[in-house]
Short mmCIF file of C-alpha atoms and ligand atoms in Angstrom, two decimals:
data_model
loop_
_atom_site.label_atom_id
_atom_site.label_comp_id
_atom_site.label_asym_id
_atom_site.label_seq_id
_atom_site.Cartn_x
_atom_site.Cartn_y
_atom_site.Cartn_z
CA MET A 406 41.86 -33.99 -7.07
CA VAL A 407 42.57 -37.79 -6.55
CA MET A 408 46.15 -37.49 -5.92
CA LYS A 409 45.33 -34.44 -3.49
CA GLN A 410 43.01 -37.27 -1.67
CA THR A 411 45.99 -39.63 -1.25
CA PHE A 412 48.53 -37.67 -0.43
CA PHE A 413 45.90 -36.31 2.57
CA SER A 414 44.71 -39.75 3.71
CA PHE A 415 48.49 -40.15 3.75
CA LEU A 416 48.92 -37.28 6.15
CA LEU A 417 46.26 -38.53 8.49
CA LEU A 418 47.45 -42.31 8.36
CA PHE A 419 50.69 -40.77 9.40
CA LEU A 420 49.46 -38.04 11.97
CA PHE A 421 46.96 -41.39 13.55
CA HIS A 422 49.82 -43.61 12.99
CA CYS A 423 52.16 -40.97 15.30
CA THR A 424 49.29 -39.97 17.52
CA THR A 425 48.42 -43.74 18.55
CA SER A 426 51.81 -44.51 19.02
CA VAL A 427 52.73 -41.36 20.71
CA ALA A 428 49.75 -41.92 23.12
CA GLN A 429 49.08 -45.53 23.82
CA ALA A 430 52.41 -47.24 24.32
CA PRO A 431 51.70 -50.54 22.89
CA ILE A 432 49.62 -51.65 19.62
CA PRO A 433 46.25 -51.78 20.89
CA ALA A 434 44.67 -55.92 20.69
CA PRO A 435 42.49 -55.56 18.04
CA LEU A 436 39.87 -57.62 20.31
CA PRO A 437 40.31 -59.48 23.30
CA PRO A 438 41.92 -63.37 23.38
CA PRO A 439 39.97 -66.23 22.43
CA THR A 440 37.51 -66.99 25.25
CA PRO A 441 38.59 -69.29 27.99
CA PRO A 442 36.90 -73.00 27.18
CA THR A 443 33.39 -72.23 27.01
CA PRO A 444 30.89 -75.19 27.80
CA THR A 445 29.09 -75.83 24.75
CA ALA A 446 26.38 -73.97 25.75
CA SER A 447 25.82 -69.87 25.64
CA PRO A 448 28.08 -68.07 27.55
CA PRO A 449 26.81 -66.21 30.46
CA ALA A 450 25.61 -62.89 29.45
CA PRO A 451 23.99 -59.70 30.85
CA PRO A 452 20.31 -58.83 29.85
CA LEU A 453 19.64 -56.92 27.06
CA PRO A 454 16.70 -54.94 27.29
CA THR A 455 13.47 -56.39 27.11
CA LYS A 456 11.38 -53.32 26.69
CA SER A 457 12.86 -52.30 23.10
CA PRO A 458 12.24 -49.29 22.83
CA PRO A 459 9.17 -47.72 20.75
CA ALA A 460 11.16 -47.20 17.48
CA ALA A 461 11.20 -50.47 16.89
CA PRO A 462 8.83 -51.29 13.52
CA THR A 463 6.02 -53.49 13.52
CA LYS A 464 7.82 -55.33 10.68
CA SER A 465 10.77 -56.57 12.40
CA PRO A 466 9.96 -59.56 14.15
CA PRO A 467 9.98 -60.10 17.79
CA ALA A 468 13.31 -60.09 19.08
CA PRO A 469 14.22 -63.26 20.26
CA LEU A 470 16.17 -62.13 23.77
CA VAL A 471 16.77 -65.94 25.18
CA PRO A 472 19.95 -67.32 22.37
CA ALA A 473 18.49 -70.28 20.50
CA ALA A 474 20.20 -73.74 21.54
CA ALA A 475 23.26 -74.29 20.60
CA PRO A 476 21.97 -77.50 18.08
CA SER A 477 24.53 -80.72 18.24
CA PRO A 478 27.64 -80.16 16.87
CA SER A 479 26.97 -82.31 14.00
CA GLY A 480 29.01 -81.32 11.19
CA PRO A 481 29.62 -77.56 10.41
CA THR A 482 27.73 -74.80 11.49
CA ASN A 483 25.58 -74.25 9.46
CA VAL A 484 25.06 -69.67 9.37
CA THR A 485 21.87 -69.98 6.96
CA LYS A 486 20.66 -72.63 8.17
CA ILE A 487 20.33 -70.70 12.10
CA LEU A 488 19.22 -67.50 10.53
CA GLU A 489 16.48 -69.79 8.49
CA LYS A 490 15.46 -71.28 11.45
CA ALA A 491 15.02 -67.61 13.59
CA LYS A 492 13.28 -66.11 10.54
CA GLY A 493 13.32 -62.93 10.01
CA PHE A 494 16.31 -62.75 8.09
CA SER A 495 15.11 -63.29 4.47
CA LEU A 496 16.87 -60.35 2.90
CA PHE A 497 20.11 -60.78 4.72
CA ILE A 498 20.41 -64.33 3.83
CA ARG A 499 20.50 -63.08 -0.16
CA LEU A 500 23.16 -61.07 0.99
CA LEU A 501 25.11 -63.48 2.69
CA LYS A 502 24.67 -65.91 -0.61
CA SER A 503 24.71 -63.50 -3.25
CA THR A 504 27.98 -61.64 -2.16
CA SER A 505 29.59 -65.23 -1.32
CA VAL A 506 30.26 -64.06 1.99
CA ALA A 507 28.60 -66.65 3.86
CA ASP A 508 31.10 -68.92 1.91
CA GLN A 509 33.70 -66.92 3.19
CA ILE A 510 32.63 -67.08 6.96
CA GLU A 511 31.89 -71.25 6.64
CA LYS A 512 36.17 -71.10 5.90
CA GLN A 513 36.85 -68.65 8.93
CA LEU A 514 34.50 -71.45 11.31
CA ASN A 515 36.32 -74.15 9.59
CA ASP A 516 39.85 -73.09 9.64
CA SER A 517 40.27 -71.12 12.57
CA ASN A 518 39.71 -70.88 16.30
CA ASN A 519 39.04 -67.81 16.77
CA GLY A 520 35.61 -67.81 15.70
CA VAL A 521 33.00 -65.72 14.00
CA THR A 522 30.60 -63.16 15.45
CA ILE A 523 27.84 -61.09 12.89
CA PHE A 524 25.31 -59.11 12.95
CA ALA A 525 22.45 -59.77 11.38
CA PRO A 526 19.83 -57.10 10.43
CA THR A 527 15.84 -58.00 10.35
CA ASP A 528 14.43 -57.34 6.90
CA GLY A 529 12.30 -54.95 8.88
CA ALA A 530 15.89 -52.81 9.10
CA PHE A 531 16.70 -53.32 5.14
CA SER A 532 13.58 -52.40 4.42
CA SER A 533 13.63 -49.45 6.24
CA LEU A 534 16.45 -48.22 4.14
CA SER A 535 15.96 -46.01 1.34
CA SER A 536 14.87 -47.62 -1.48
CA GLY A 537 17.58 -47.99 -4.01
CA VAL A 538 20.19 -47.98 -1.64
CA LEU A 539 20.97 -51.41 -2.10
CA ASN A 540 20.12 -50.93 -5.72
CA SER A 541 22.75 -48.58 -6.22
CA LEU A 542 25.96 -50.44 -5.01
CA ASN A 543 28.09 -52.70 -7.81
CA ASP A 544 28.75 -56.03 -6.52
CA GLU A 545 32.40 -54.87 -4.87
CA GLN A 546 30.24 -52.82 -2.39
CA LYS A 547 28.16 -54.91 -1.66
CA GLU A 548 30.65 -57.35 -0.19
CA GLU A 549 31.41 -54.75 1.37
CA LEU A 550 28.77 -53.96 3.31
CA ILE A 551 27.88 -57.39 4.42
CA GLN A 552 31.56 -58.35 5.35
CA PHE A 553 30.88 -55.22 7.56
CA HIS A 554 28.54 -56.84 9.91
CA VAL A 555 31.35 -59.78 10.24
CA LEU A 556 33.75 -59.87 12.59
CA SER A 557 36.04 -62.48 12.72
CA SER A 558 36.47 -63.71 16.16
CA TYR A 559 33.74 -64.94 18.52
CA ILE A 560 32.11 -61.79 20.63
CA PRO A 561 30.31 -62.88 23.69
CA LEU A 562 27.53 -60.65 24.55
CA SER A 563 29.40 -60.63 28.31
CA GLN A 564 32.73 -59.48 26.23
CA PHE A 565 31.56 -56.28 24.53
CA GLN A 566 32.58 -54.14 27.30
CA THR A 567 35.67 -55.18 26.83
CA VAL A 568 36.74 -54.33 23.35
CA SER A 569 38.85 -51.48 21.89
CA ASN A 570 37.08 -49.92 19.81
CA PRO A 571 37.20 -49.33 16.30
CA LEU A 572 36.59 -53.09 15.69
CA ARG A 573 38.21 -54.15 12.68
CA THR A 574 35.20 -56.42 11.03
CA ASN A 575 36.05 -58.52 7.45
CA ALA A 576 35.63 -55.71 5.56
CA GLY A 577 38.68 -54.17 6.48
CA ASP A 578 40.35 -50.69 6.78
CA THR A 579 39.22 -49.26 9.84
CA SER A 580 40.40 -45.69 9.43
CA LYS A 581 37.60 -42.62 9.81
CA TYR A 582 36.66 -42.67 6.44
CA SER A 583 36.73 -46.68 6.09
CA PHE A 584 34.84 -49.46 8.04
CA PRO A 585 35.39 -47.97 11.60
CA LEU A 586 32.95 -49.83 13.59
CA ASN A 587 32.41 -49.33 17.43
CA VAL A 588 30.65 -51.05 20.16
CA THR A 589 29.93 -49.55 23.82
CA ALA A 590 28.78 -51.78 26.14
CA TYR A 591 26.37 -49.89 28.75
CA PRO A 592 23.91 -51.66 32.18
CA ASN A 593 20.70 -52.34 29.71
CA SER A 594 22.18 -52.17 25.77
CA VAL A 595 24.88 -53.12 23.71
CA ASN A 596 25.16 -50.36 21.18
CA ILE A 597 27.05 -49.54 17.91
CA SER A 598 27.64 -47.07 15.60
CA THR A 599 29.36 -46.45 12.47
CA GLY A 600 29.71 -42.83 12.44
CA LEU A 601 26.30 -43.48 9.93
CA THR A 602 24.09 -45.41 12.21
CA HIS A 603 23.49 -45.90 16.04
CA THR A 604 21.66 -49.06 17.23
CA SER A 605 22.23 -51.39 19.46
CA LEU A 606 21.70 -54.90 19.82
CA SER A 607 18.46 -56.18 19.93
CA GLY A 608 18.64 -59.72 20.47
CA THR A 609 20.98 -63.04 20.31
CA VAL A 610 20.13 -65.16 17.61
CA TYR A 611 22.97 -67.68 18.21
CA SER A 612 25.89 -67.98 20.36
CA ASP A 613 27.73 -71.54 21.10
CA GLY A 614 31.19 -70.15 22.13
CA GLN A 615 32.07 -70.33 17.69
CA LEU A 616 29.41 -68.74 16.76
CA ALA A 617 27.30 -65.20 17.80
CA ILE A 618 25.40 -63.94 16.04
CA TYR A 619 23.48 -60.62 17.18
CA GLN A 620 19.65 -59.40 15.48
CA LEU A 621 20.40 -55.91 14.48
CA ASP A 622 16.79 -53.30 13.23
CA LYS A 623 19.55 -51.36 11.48
CA VAL A 624 21.51 -51.83 8.46
CA LEU A 625 25.14 -50.44 9.52
CA LEU A 626 26.30 -48.63 7.43
CA PRO A 627 30.15 -47.68 6.27
CA MET A 628 31.95 -44.58 6.47
CA ASN A 629 33.82 -45.61 2.77
CA ILE A 630 30.29 -46.24 0.94
CA PHE A 631 27.58 -44.02 2.07
CA GLY A 632 29.88 -41.82 4.24
CA ALA A 633 31.24 -37.85 3.09
CA LYS A 634 33.98 -38.73 1.62
CA PRO A 635 37.27 -36.82 3.43
CA PRO A 636 37.17 -32.99 3.95
CA SER A 637 39.46 -31.56 1.33
CA PRO A 638 43.00 -30.83 2.53
CA ALA A 639 42.03 -27.51 5.82
CA PRO A 640 43.81 -24.91 4.03
CA SER A 641 44.31 -23.31 7.46
CA PRO A 642 47.86 -23.66 7.14
CA THR A 643 48.24 -22.23 4.66
CA LYS A 644 46.28 -18.55 5.69
CA ARG A 645 48.05 -19.23 9.07
CA LYS A 646 50.94 -18.46 7.23
CA LYS A 647 49.67 -16.18 4.95
CA GLU A 648 48.45 -13.75 7.75
CA ASN A 649 52.06 -14.55 9.26
CA ASN A 650 53.68 -13.24 6.17
CA ASP A 651 56.05 -15.85 7.10
CA SER A 652 56.35 -16.18 3.02
CA THR A 653 56.11 -14.95 0.26
CA THR A 654 55.59 -18.29 -2.26
CA ASP A 655 52.25 -19.14 0.30
CA ASP A 656 50.97 -15.96 -0.82
CA THR A 657 50.75 -16.60 -4.18
CA THR A 658 49.87 -20.41 -4.28
CA ALA A 659 47.06 -19.84 -2.47
CA ALA A 660 45.64 -18.11 -5.08
CA ASP A 661 45.74 -21.37 -6.73
CA SER A 662 43.68 -23.69 -7.42
CA SER A 663 44.24 -26.05 -4.72
CA THR A 664 45.06 -28.82 -6.39
CA ASP A 665 47.99 -26.46 -6.88
CA ASP A 666 47.95 -26.31 -2.94
CA ASN A 667 48.89 -30.05 -2.63
CA VAL A 668 51.65 -30.40 -5.37
CA ASN A 669 53.41 -27.79 -3.29
CA ALA A 670 52.32 -29.94 0.06
CA SER A 671 54.48 -33.21 -1.28
CA GLY A 672 56.76 -30.59 -2.61
CA ALA A 673 57.56 -29.26 1.26
CA MET A 674 57.51 -32.68 2.48
CA SER A 675 60.33 -33.86 0.15
CA LEU A 676 62.13 -30.97 1.06
CA THR A 677 61.87 -31.50 4.86
CA ILE A 678 62.64 -35.11 4.48
CA MET A 679 65.62 -33.64 2.62
CA THR A 680 66.81 -31.64 4.72
CA ILE A 681 66.55 -34.34 7.99
CA GLN A 682 68.59 -36.35 5.24
CA THR A 683 71.04 -33.92 5.34
CA THR A 684 71.06 -32.80 8.84
CA VAL A 685 71.72 -36.74 9.36
CA LEU A 686 74.04 -37.06 7.56
CA SER A 687 76.24 -33.85 8.32
CA GLY A 688 75.60 -34.64 12.09
CA PHE A 689 76.83 -38.57 11.39
CA ALA A 690 80.18 -36.82 9.81
CA MET A 691 80.61 -34.38 12.42
CA ILE A 692 80.49 -37.83 14.55
CA LEU A 693 83.10 -39.88 11.87
CA ALA A 694 85.56 -36.46 12.26
CA ILE A 695 84.95 -36.26 16.08
CA VAL A 696 85.89 -40.56 16.67
CA LEU A 697 88.61 -39.72 13.54
CA SER A 698 90.43 -37.00 15.29
CA LEU A 699 91.20 -39.25 18.72
C1 NAG B 1162 23.19 -75.23 5.01
O1 NAG B 1162 21.57 -74.45 4.68
C2 NAG B 1162 21.14 -74.41 3.87
C3 NAG B 1162 19.55 -73.85 4.12
O2 NAG B 1162 19.35 -74.54 5.09
C4 NAG B 1162 21.05 -75.10 2.42
O3 NAG B 1162 20.89 -74.75 1.39
C5 NAG B 1162 22.29 -74.87 2.54
O4 NAG B 1162 23.99 -76.73 0.97
C6 NAG B 1162 23.89 -75.50 3.69
N1 NAG B 1162 25.27 -75.36 3.56
C7 NAG B 1162 25.90 -76.62 3.64
C8 NAG B 1162 27.71 -76.12 3.66
O5 NAG B 1162 25.62 -77.65 4.61
C1 NAG B 1163 37.90 -77.70 6.72
O1 NAG B 1163 39.43 -77.60 7.41
C2 NAG B 1163 40.02 -78.44 7.26
C3 NAG B 1163 41.51 -78.73 7.78
O2 NAG B 1163 41.62 -77.40 9.10
C4 NAG B 1163 40.78 -78.50 5.30
O3 NAG B 1163 40.93 -80.24 4.99
C5 NAG B 1163 38.64 -78.70 4.79
O4 NAG B 1163 38.94 -78.85 3.52
C6 NAG B 1163 38.57 -77.40 5.35
N1 NAG B 1163 36.87 -77.67 4.56
C7 NAG B 1163 36.56 -76.94 3.85
C8 NAG B 1163 35.14 -77.33 3.96
O5 NAG B 1163 36.90 -75.68 3.56
C1 NAG B 1164 35.29 -45.35 18.10
O1 NAG B 1164 36.16 -45.56 18.85
C2 NAG B 1164 37.39 -44.55 18.71
C3 NAG B 1164 38.14 -44.16 19.48
O2 NAG B 1164 37.71 -44.66 21.23
C4 NAG B 1164 37.11 -43.03 18.63
O3 NAG B 1164 38.06 -42.43 18.31
C5 NAG B 1164 35.91 -43.27 17.31
O4 NAG B 1164 36.09 -41.80 16.81
C6 NAG B 1164 34.44 -43.82 17.39
N1 NAG B 1164 34.10 -43.46 16.22
C7 NAG B 1164 32.88 -43.70 15.88
C8 NAG B 1164 32.33 -43.93 14.83
O5 NAG B 1164 31.95 -43.63 17.18
C1 NAG B 1165 22.23 -47.11 22.54
O1 NAG B 1165 21.54 -47.31 20.97
C2 NAG B 1165 20.12 -46.52 21.73
C3 NAG B 1165 19.29 -46.43 20.15
O2 NAG B 1165 19.70 -48.16 19.74
C4 NAG B 1165 20.11 -45.43 22.12
O3 NAG B 1165 18.65 -44.96 22.26
C5 NAG B 1165 20.99 -45.09 23.64
O4 NAG B 1165 20.29 -43.76 23.45
C6 NAG B 1165 21.96 -44.99 23.40
N1 NAG B 1165 22.95 -44.84 24.44
C7 NAG B 1165 23.29 -44.50 24.55
C8 NAG B 1165 24.36 -44.26 25.76
O5 NAG B 1165 23.86 -43.79 23.80
C1 NAG B 1166 51.58 -9.07 6.09
O1 NAG B 1166 52.10 -8.17 4.59
C2 NAG B 1166 51.11 -7.45 4.19
C3 NAG B 1166 51.65 -6.39 2.73
O2 NAG B 1166 52.30 -7.60 2.26
C4 NAG B 1166 50.75 -5.81 5.32
O3 NAG B 1166 49.78 -5.07 4.89
C5 NAG B 1166 50.30 -7.18 6.68
O4 NAG B 1166 50.02 -5.79 7.22
C6 NAG B 1166 51.49 -7.78 7.19
N1 NAG B 1166 50.81 -8.76 8.09
C7 NAG B 1166 51.73 -8.96 9.04
C8 NAG B 1166 50.57 -9.49 10.03
O5 NAG B 1166 52.55 -8.60 8.94
C1 NAG B 1167 53.35 -24.53 -5.98
O1 NAG B 1167 52.57 -24.97 -7.18
C2 NAG B 1167 52.93 -23.50 -7.74
C3 NAG B 1167 51.95 -24.13 -9.24
O2 NAG B 1167 51.63 -25.51 -9.81
C4 NAG B 1167 54.42 -23.77 -8.87
O3 NAG B 1167 54.78 -23.16 -10.40
C5 NAG B 1167 55.24 -23.82 -7.94
O4 NAG B 1167 56.42 -23.86 -8.73
C6 NAG B 1167 54.96 -24.57 -7.00
N1 NAG B 1167 55.79 -25.01 -5.90
C7 NAG B 1167 56.37 -25.68 -5.41
C8 NAG B 1167 57.48 -25.35 -4.10
O5 NAG B 1167 56.76 -26.68 -5.48
#
């Protein structure tokens, strides 16, 4: 089963790689380049919806729609301090500390000029998770969950319309069943989707040209931890072959367990590679023969 999934994810990765490199010529830059020198004041940003949808639970604090004034840049930016001051993020702060993601952020802010963007779920967001969800996670998963809310570049509100999806978070892998995060800017909202969680930014907590913190009323649940696992390899190729009576071996293996399909599939793959190698080699030999005969 493990082999099968591994193989399948390789195949997916491979196919994805092929299609993307064919479809879009250059590898898309993961994020827009750092902003041109921004004044210390917060950058111009499109207004967020002032009327928050009725969905907003009464528990969550009113969204500060106007970025907090950037504090005097004395010393390194202290993310937990900013969140403490903004109020309503105590669970997120606790998780930032316990997973040591706060330290990672501090290090990123200090060591790189790309800045950091944080999607900060409110206490209401965490408490609306069904009970036990957080407790069911192990330490590694908790860290990934929090890293999933952090981008290693500064993205002002106005730049969300130019980002290329999926965005890479600090949790890493953006592939379909890992940690993809899509952000889409609309005239009146910036929507965000993980494939499981669909929400929109409900306010700007902080923005200073290096660090942006946006408020979320939902915790972003990554596929990797909360999603369905990749579907088992679709049996369609085997079935089609069977229908077409292409090969008799397929008929026999189709009756076997799915694990065997995988073994056969990888066998078939290495056979293909061998065939390609042979073809290349014989082609080379032919060219050599032609050259020699001249
Ligand atoms: C950041 O602020 C918090 C409290 O606001 C404090 O406990 C922590 O030590 C500060 N971190 C740094 C690196 O100054
Ligand atoms: C911040 O960065 C400087 C060099 O860029 C380094 O010397 C210093 O140790 C860093 N501080 C922390 C707290 O990482
Ligand atoms: C994210 O965007 C990419 C590219 O547009 C798309 O292929 C993918 O399905 C989207 N994923 C989600 C979860 O919206
Ligand atoms: C954006 O997200 C909000 C919920 O946060 C939803 O009501 C709205 O329909 C979304 N807009 C689009 C275009 O998906
Ligand atoms: C495939 O072979 C079976 C017998 O082995 C035959 O009954 C069936 O008609 C064949 N199907 C096709 C599409 O050739
Ligand atoms: C396909 O799997 C079956 C069952 O494990 C095995 O007996 C057979 O040799 C395999 N065929 C290939 C081509 O790997």
